[in-house]
Short mmCIF file of C-alpha atoms and ligand atoms in Angstrom, two decimals:
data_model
loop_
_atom_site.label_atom_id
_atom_site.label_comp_id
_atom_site.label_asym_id
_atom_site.label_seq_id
_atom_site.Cartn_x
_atom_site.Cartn_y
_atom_site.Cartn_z
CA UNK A 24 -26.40 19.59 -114.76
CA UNK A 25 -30.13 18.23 -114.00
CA UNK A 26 -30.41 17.33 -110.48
CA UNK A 27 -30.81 13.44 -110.61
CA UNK A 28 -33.73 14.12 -108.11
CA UNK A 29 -36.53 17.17 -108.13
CA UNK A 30 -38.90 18.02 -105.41
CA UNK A 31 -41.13 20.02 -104.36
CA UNK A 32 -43.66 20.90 -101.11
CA UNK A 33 -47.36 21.88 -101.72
CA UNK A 34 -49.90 21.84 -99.14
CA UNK A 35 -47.92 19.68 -96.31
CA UNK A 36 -46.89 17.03 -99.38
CA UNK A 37 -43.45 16.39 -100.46
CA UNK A 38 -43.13 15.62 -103.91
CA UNK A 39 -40.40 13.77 -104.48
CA UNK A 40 -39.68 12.69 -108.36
CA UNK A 41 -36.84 10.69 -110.03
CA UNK A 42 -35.51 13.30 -112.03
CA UNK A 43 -33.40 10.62 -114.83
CA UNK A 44 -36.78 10.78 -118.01
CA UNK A 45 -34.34 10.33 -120.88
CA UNK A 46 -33.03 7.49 -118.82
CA UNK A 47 -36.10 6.29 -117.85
CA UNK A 48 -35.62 6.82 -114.12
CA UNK A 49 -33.06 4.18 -114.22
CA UNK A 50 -30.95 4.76 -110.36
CA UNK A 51 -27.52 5.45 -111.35
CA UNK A 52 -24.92 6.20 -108.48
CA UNK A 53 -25.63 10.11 -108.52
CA UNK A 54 -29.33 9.73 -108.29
CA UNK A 55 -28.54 7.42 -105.32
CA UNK A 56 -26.68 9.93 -103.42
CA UNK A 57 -28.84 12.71 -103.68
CA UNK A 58 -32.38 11.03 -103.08
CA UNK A 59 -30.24 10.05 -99.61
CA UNK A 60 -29.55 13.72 -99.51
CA UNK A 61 -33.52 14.95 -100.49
CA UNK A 62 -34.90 12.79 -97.78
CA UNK A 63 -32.68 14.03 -95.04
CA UNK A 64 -33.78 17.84 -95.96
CA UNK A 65 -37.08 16.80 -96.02
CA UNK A 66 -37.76 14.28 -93.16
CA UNK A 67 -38.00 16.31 -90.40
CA UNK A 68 -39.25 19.70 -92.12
CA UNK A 69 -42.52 20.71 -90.47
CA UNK A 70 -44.36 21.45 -93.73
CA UNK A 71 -43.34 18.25 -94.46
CA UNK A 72 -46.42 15.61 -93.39
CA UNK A 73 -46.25 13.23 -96.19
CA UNK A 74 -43.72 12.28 -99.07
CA UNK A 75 -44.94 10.87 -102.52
CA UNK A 76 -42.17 9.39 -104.82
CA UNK A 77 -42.98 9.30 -108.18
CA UNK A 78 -40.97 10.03 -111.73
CA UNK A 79 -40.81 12.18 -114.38
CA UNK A 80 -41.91 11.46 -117.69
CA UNK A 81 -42.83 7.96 -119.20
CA UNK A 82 -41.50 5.87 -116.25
CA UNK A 83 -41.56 5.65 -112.52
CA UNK A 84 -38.12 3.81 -112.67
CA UNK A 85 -36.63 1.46 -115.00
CA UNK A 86 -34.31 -0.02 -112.10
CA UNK A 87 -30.62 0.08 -111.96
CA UNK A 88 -28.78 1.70 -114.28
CA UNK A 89 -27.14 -1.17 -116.34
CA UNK A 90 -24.38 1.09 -117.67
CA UNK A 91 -23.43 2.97 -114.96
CA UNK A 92 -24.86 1.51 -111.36
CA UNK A 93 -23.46 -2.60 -112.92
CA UNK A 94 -21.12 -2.43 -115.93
CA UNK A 95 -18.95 0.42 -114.78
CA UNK A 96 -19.11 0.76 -111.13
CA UNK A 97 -18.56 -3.46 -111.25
CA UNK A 98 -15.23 -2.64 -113.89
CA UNK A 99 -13.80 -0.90 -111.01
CA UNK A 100 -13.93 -3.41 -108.51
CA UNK A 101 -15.42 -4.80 -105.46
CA UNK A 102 -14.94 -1.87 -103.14
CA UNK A 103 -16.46 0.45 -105.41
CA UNK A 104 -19.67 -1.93 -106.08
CA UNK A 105 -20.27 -2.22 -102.41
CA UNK A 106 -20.50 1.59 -102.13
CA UNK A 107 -23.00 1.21 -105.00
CA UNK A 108 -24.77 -1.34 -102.99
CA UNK A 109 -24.48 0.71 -99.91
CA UNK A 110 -26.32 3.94 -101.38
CA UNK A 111 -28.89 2.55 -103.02
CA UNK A 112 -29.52 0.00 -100.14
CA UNK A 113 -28.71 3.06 -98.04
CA UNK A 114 -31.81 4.60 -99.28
CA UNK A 115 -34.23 2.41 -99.41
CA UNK A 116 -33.70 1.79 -96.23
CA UNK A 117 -34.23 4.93 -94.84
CA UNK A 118 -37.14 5.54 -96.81
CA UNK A 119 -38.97 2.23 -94.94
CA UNK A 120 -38.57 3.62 -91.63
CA UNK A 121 -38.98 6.95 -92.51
CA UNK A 122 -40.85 9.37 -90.08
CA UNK A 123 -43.01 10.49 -92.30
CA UNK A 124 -45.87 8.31 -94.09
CA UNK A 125 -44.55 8.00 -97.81
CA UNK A 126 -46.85 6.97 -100.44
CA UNK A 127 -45.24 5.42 -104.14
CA UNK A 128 -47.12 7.23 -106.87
CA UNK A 129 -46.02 4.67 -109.71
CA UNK A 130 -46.99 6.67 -112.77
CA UNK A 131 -44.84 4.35 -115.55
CA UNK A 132 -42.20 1.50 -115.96
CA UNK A 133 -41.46 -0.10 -112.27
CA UNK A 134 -39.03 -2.43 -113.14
CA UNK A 135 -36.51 -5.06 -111.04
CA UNK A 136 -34.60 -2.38 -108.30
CA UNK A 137 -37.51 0.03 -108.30
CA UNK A 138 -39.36 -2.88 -106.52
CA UNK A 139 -36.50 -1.80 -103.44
CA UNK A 140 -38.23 1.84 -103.03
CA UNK A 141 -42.04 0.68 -104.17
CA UNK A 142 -41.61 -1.76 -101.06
CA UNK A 143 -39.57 0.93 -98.86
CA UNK A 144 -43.19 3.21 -99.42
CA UNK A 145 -45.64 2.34 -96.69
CA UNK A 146 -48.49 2.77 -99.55
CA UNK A 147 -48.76 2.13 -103.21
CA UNK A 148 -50.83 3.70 -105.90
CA UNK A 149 -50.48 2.90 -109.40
CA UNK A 150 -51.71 4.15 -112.75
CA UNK A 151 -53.68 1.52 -114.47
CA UNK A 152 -51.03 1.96 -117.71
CA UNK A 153 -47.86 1.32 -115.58
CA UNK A 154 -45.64 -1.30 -116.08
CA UNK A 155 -44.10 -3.67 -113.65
CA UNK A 156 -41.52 -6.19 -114.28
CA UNK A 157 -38.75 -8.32 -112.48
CA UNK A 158 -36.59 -8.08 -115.62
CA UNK A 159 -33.66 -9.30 -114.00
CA UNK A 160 -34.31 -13.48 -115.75
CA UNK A 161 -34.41 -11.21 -119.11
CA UNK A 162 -30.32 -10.51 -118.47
CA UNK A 163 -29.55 -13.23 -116.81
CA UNK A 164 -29.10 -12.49 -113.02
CA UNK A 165 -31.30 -13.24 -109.95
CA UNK A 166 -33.60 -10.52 -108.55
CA UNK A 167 -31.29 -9.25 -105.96
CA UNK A 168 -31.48 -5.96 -103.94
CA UNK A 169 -34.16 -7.17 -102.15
CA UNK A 170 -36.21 -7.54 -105.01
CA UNK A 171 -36.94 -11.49 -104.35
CA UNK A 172 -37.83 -10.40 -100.85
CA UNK A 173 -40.20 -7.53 -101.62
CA UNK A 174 -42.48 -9.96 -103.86
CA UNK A 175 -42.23 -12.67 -101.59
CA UNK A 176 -43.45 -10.66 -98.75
CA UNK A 177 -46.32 -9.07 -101.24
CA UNK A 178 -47.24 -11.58 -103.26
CA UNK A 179 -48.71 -15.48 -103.24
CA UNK A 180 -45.95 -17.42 -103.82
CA UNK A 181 -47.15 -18.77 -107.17
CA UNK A 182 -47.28 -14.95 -108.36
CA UNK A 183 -43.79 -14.37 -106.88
CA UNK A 184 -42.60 -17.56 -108.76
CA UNK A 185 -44.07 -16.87 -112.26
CA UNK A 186 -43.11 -13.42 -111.74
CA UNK A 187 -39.34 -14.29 -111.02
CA UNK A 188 -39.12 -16.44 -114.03
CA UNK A 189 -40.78 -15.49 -116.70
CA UNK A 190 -39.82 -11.74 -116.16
CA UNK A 191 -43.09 -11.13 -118.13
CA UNK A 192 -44.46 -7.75 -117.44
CA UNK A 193 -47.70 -6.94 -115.39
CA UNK A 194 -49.70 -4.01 -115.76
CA UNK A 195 -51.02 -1.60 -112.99
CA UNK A 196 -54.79 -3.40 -112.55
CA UNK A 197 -53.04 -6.78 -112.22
CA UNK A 198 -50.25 -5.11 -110.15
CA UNK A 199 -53.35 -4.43 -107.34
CA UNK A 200 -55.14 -7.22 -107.60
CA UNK A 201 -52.01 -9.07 -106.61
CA UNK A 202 -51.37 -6.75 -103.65
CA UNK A 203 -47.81 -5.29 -105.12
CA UNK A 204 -49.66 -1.72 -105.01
CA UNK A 205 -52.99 -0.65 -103.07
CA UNK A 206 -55.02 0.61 -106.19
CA UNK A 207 -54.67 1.26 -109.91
CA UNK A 208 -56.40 4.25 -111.34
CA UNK A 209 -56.14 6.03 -114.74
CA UNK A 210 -53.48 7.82 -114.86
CA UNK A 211 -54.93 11.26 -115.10
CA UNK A 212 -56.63 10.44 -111.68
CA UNK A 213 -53.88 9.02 -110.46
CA UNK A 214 -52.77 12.20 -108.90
CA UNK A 215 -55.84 13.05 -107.20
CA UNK A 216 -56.02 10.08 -105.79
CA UNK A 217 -53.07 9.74 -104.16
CA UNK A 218 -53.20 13.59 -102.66
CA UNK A 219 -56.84 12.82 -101.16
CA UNK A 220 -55.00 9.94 -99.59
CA UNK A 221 -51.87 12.23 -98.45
CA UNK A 222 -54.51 14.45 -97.00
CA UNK A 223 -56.50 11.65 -94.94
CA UNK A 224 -52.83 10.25 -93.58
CA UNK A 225 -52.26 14.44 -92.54
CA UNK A 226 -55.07 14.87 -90.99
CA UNK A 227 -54.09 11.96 -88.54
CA UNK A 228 -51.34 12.32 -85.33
CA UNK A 229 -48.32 12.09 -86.89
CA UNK A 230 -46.54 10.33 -83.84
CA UNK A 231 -49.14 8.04 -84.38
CA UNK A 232 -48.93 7.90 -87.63
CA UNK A 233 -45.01 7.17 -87.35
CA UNK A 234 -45.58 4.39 -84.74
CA UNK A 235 -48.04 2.83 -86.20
CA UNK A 236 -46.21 2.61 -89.76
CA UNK A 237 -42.83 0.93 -88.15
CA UNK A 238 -45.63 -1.55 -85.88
CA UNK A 239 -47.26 -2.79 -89.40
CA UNK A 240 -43.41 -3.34 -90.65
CA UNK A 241 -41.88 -4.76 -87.51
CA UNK A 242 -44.86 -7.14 -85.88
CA UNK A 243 -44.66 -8.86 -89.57
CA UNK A 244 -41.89 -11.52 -88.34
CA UNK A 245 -43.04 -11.53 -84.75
CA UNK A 246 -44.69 -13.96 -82.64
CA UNK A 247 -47.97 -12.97 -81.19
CA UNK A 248 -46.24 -12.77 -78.06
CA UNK A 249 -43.38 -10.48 -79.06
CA UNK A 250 -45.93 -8.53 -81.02
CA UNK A 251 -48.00 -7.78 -78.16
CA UNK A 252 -44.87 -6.79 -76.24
CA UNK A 253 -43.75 -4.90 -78.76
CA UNK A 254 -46.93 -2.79 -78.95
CA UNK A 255 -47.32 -1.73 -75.49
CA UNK A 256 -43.59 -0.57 -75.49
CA UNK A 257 -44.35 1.28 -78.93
CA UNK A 258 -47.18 2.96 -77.66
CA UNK A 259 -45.68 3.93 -74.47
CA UNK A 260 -43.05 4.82 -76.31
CA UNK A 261 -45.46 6.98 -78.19
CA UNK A 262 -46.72 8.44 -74.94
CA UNK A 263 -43.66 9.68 -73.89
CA UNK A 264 -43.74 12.24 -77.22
CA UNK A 265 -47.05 12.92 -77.61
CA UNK A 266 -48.70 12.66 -74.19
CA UNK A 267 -51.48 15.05 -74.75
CA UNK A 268 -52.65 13.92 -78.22
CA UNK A 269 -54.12 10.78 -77.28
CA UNK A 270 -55.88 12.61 -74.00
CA UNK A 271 -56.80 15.16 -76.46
CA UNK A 272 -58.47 12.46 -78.92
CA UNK A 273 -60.23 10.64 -75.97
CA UNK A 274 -61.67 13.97 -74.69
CA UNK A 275 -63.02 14.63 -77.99
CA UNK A 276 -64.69 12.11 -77.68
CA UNK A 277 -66.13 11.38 -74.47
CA UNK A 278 -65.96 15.15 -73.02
CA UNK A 279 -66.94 17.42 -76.20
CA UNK A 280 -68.57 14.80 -78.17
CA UNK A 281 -67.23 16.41 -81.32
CA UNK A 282 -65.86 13.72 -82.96
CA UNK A 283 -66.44 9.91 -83.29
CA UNK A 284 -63.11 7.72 -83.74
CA UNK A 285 -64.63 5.13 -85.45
CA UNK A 286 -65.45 7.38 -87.89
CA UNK A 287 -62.73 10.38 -88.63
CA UNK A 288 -59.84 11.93 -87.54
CA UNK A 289 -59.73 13.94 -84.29
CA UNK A 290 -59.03 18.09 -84.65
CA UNK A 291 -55.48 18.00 -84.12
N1 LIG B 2 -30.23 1.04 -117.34
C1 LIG B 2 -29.52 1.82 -118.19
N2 LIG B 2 -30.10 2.56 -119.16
C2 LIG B 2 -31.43 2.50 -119.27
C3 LIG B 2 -32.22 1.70 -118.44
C4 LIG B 2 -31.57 0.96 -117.42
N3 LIG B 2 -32.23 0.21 -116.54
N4 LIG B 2 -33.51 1.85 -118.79
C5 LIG B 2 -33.52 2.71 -119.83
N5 LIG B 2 -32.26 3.10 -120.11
C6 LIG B 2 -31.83 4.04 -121.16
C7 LIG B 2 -31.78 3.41 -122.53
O1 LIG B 2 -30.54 2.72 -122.71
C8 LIG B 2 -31.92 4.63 -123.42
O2 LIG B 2 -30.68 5.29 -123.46
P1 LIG B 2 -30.20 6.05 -124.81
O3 LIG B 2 -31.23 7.10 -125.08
O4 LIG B 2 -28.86 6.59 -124.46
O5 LIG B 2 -30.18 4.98 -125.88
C9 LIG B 2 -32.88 5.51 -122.63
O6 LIG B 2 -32.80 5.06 -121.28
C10 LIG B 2 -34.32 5.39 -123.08
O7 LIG B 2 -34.67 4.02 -123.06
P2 LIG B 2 -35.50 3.31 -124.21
O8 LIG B 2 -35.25 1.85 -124.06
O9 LIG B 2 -35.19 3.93 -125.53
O10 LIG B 2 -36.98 3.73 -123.79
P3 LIG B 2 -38.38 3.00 -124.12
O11 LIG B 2 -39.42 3.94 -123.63
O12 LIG B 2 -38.41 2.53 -125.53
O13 LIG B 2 -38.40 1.68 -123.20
C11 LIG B 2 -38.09 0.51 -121.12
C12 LIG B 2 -38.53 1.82 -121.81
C13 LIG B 2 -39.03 -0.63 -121.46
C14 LIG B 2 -38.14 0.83 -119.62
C15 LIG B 2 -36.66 0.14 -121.56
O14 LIG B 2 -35.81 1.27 -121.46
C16 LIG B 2 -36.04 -0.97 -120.71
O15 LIG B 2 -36.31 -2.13 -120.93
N6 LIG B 2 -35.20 -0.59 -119.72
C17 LIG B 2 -34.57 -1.56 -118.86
C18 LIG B 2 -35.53 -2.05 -117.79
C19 LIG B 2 -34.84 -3.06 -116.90
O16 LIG B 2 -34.83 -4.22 -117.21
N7 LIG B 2 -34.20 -2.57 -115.83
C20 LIG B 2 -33.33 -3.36 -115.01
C21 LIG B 2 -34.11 -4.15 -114.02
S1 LIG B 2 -33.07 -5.25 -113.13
C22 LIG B 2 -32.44 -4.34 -111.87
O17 LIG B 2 -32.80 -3.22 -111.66
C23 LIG B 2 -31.47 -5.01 -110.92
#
């Protein structure tokens, strides 16, 4: 059988695809449990410096699987759609703290749960063509799986509103101009793009990279207070892995004059 999930590692850049096209990438139990199991072989790989999710085919993903993920795995009762829950969830989750910058390469349809991953990806680049849609009003249920959250958190809250409730379907130029995704490009650039961006974020210290990405997601719901708290223990924390990097950057700077921060990337 078709692994629910391909991959692949080029140049220091997981590629990481929903692997469901005739399904439209819709995230069916299976597909659930392996991406869990694809980002634990690759999160710690050293080859591994970035991950880009994207899909195969037409469609980035078409959200839950209504057939399998709801109708059947809710036909066999509450324990069973909690496990659902928990995998998918599961996921996701990981994915927004992963150690490794991860970039959503939304090359199609982005519908209702595949909000849960395009949020769980520190960036977002879409193809001007793609589709995105909270389609859950169409069937009758509430956004759920976080899906309320993520464009509450992203969007104005008129967008979020009319978004929720009309379930009408935005493409990828409107998707960036309302902040749900950094950029839209064509979608034959869209590849190019996102590598050149992979290959600024791994040219960068990835314990600063990793810190820095969980400090943009954390401070969020701070108080200035907390937040600057927070970022002195982060960085020290930081320190305490990677003492010599940020010596290393500063005498690139001031010593050997090779480099200029404001402008580029240390030599790591
Ligand atoms: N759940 C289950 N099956 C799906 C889903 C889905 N979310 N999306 C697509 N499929 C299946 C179709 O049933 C069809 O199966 P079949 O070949 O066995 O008949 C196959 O994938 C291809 O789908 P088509 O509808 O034929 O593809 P098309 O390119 O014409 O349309 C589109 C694509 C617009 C994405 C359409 O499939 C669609 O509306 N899908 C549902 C999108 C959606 O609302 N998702 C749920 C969001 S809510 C949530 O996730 C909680």
């Amino acid at each position: 059988m078709t692994s629910p999930v391909a991959f692949d590692v080029e140049n220091n850049i997981a590629w990481v695809r929903f692997n469901r096209p005739e399904k439209r990438n819709c995230m069916n139990p299976a597909l659930n449990r392996r991406m869990m199991e694809v980002l634990d072989e690759l999160e710690y790989r050293d080859d591994v410096r970035v991950l880009v999710l994207s899909g195969e085919g037409t469609s980035w993903s078409a959200g839950m699987d209504l057939k399998e993920y709801f109708r059947e795995t809710e036909a066999k009762g509450i324990a069973a759609t909690r496990a659902a829950q928990r995998d998918a969830y599961g996921w996701w989750r990981r994915l927004r703290w992963y150690q490794k910058p991860t970039i959503a390469m939304v090359n199609g349809w982005c519908f209702g749960g595949g909000y849960g991953p395009l949020f769980a990806c520190d960036l977002a680049f879409a193809a001007e063509e793609a589709q995105f849609g909270l389609s859950e009003i169409n069937w009758g249920i509430l956004p759920g799986g976080g899906a309320t959250k993520v464009v509450v958190d992203l969007l104005t809250m008129r967008d979020a509103m009319y978004h929720a409730l009309t379930g009408e379907m935005i493409d990828g130029k409107k998707a960036a101009a309302w902040k749900l995704v950094n950029e839209a490009v064509p979608l034959a650039d869209l590849k190019d793009r996102v590598t050149a961006v992979a290959n600024l974020l791994i040219a960068k210290n990835p314990v600063a990279l990793k810190a820095t990405k969980d400090a943009v997601r954390r401070v969020g719901e701070m108080t200035y207070d907390n937040a600057e708290d927070y970022l002195v223990r982060a960085q020290e924390a930081a320190n305490s892995y990677d003492n010599e990097g940020r010596k290393e950057g500063i005498r690139q700077f001031i010593d050997a004059k090779t480099y200029k921060p404001g402008l580029g990337a240390y030599d790591l």
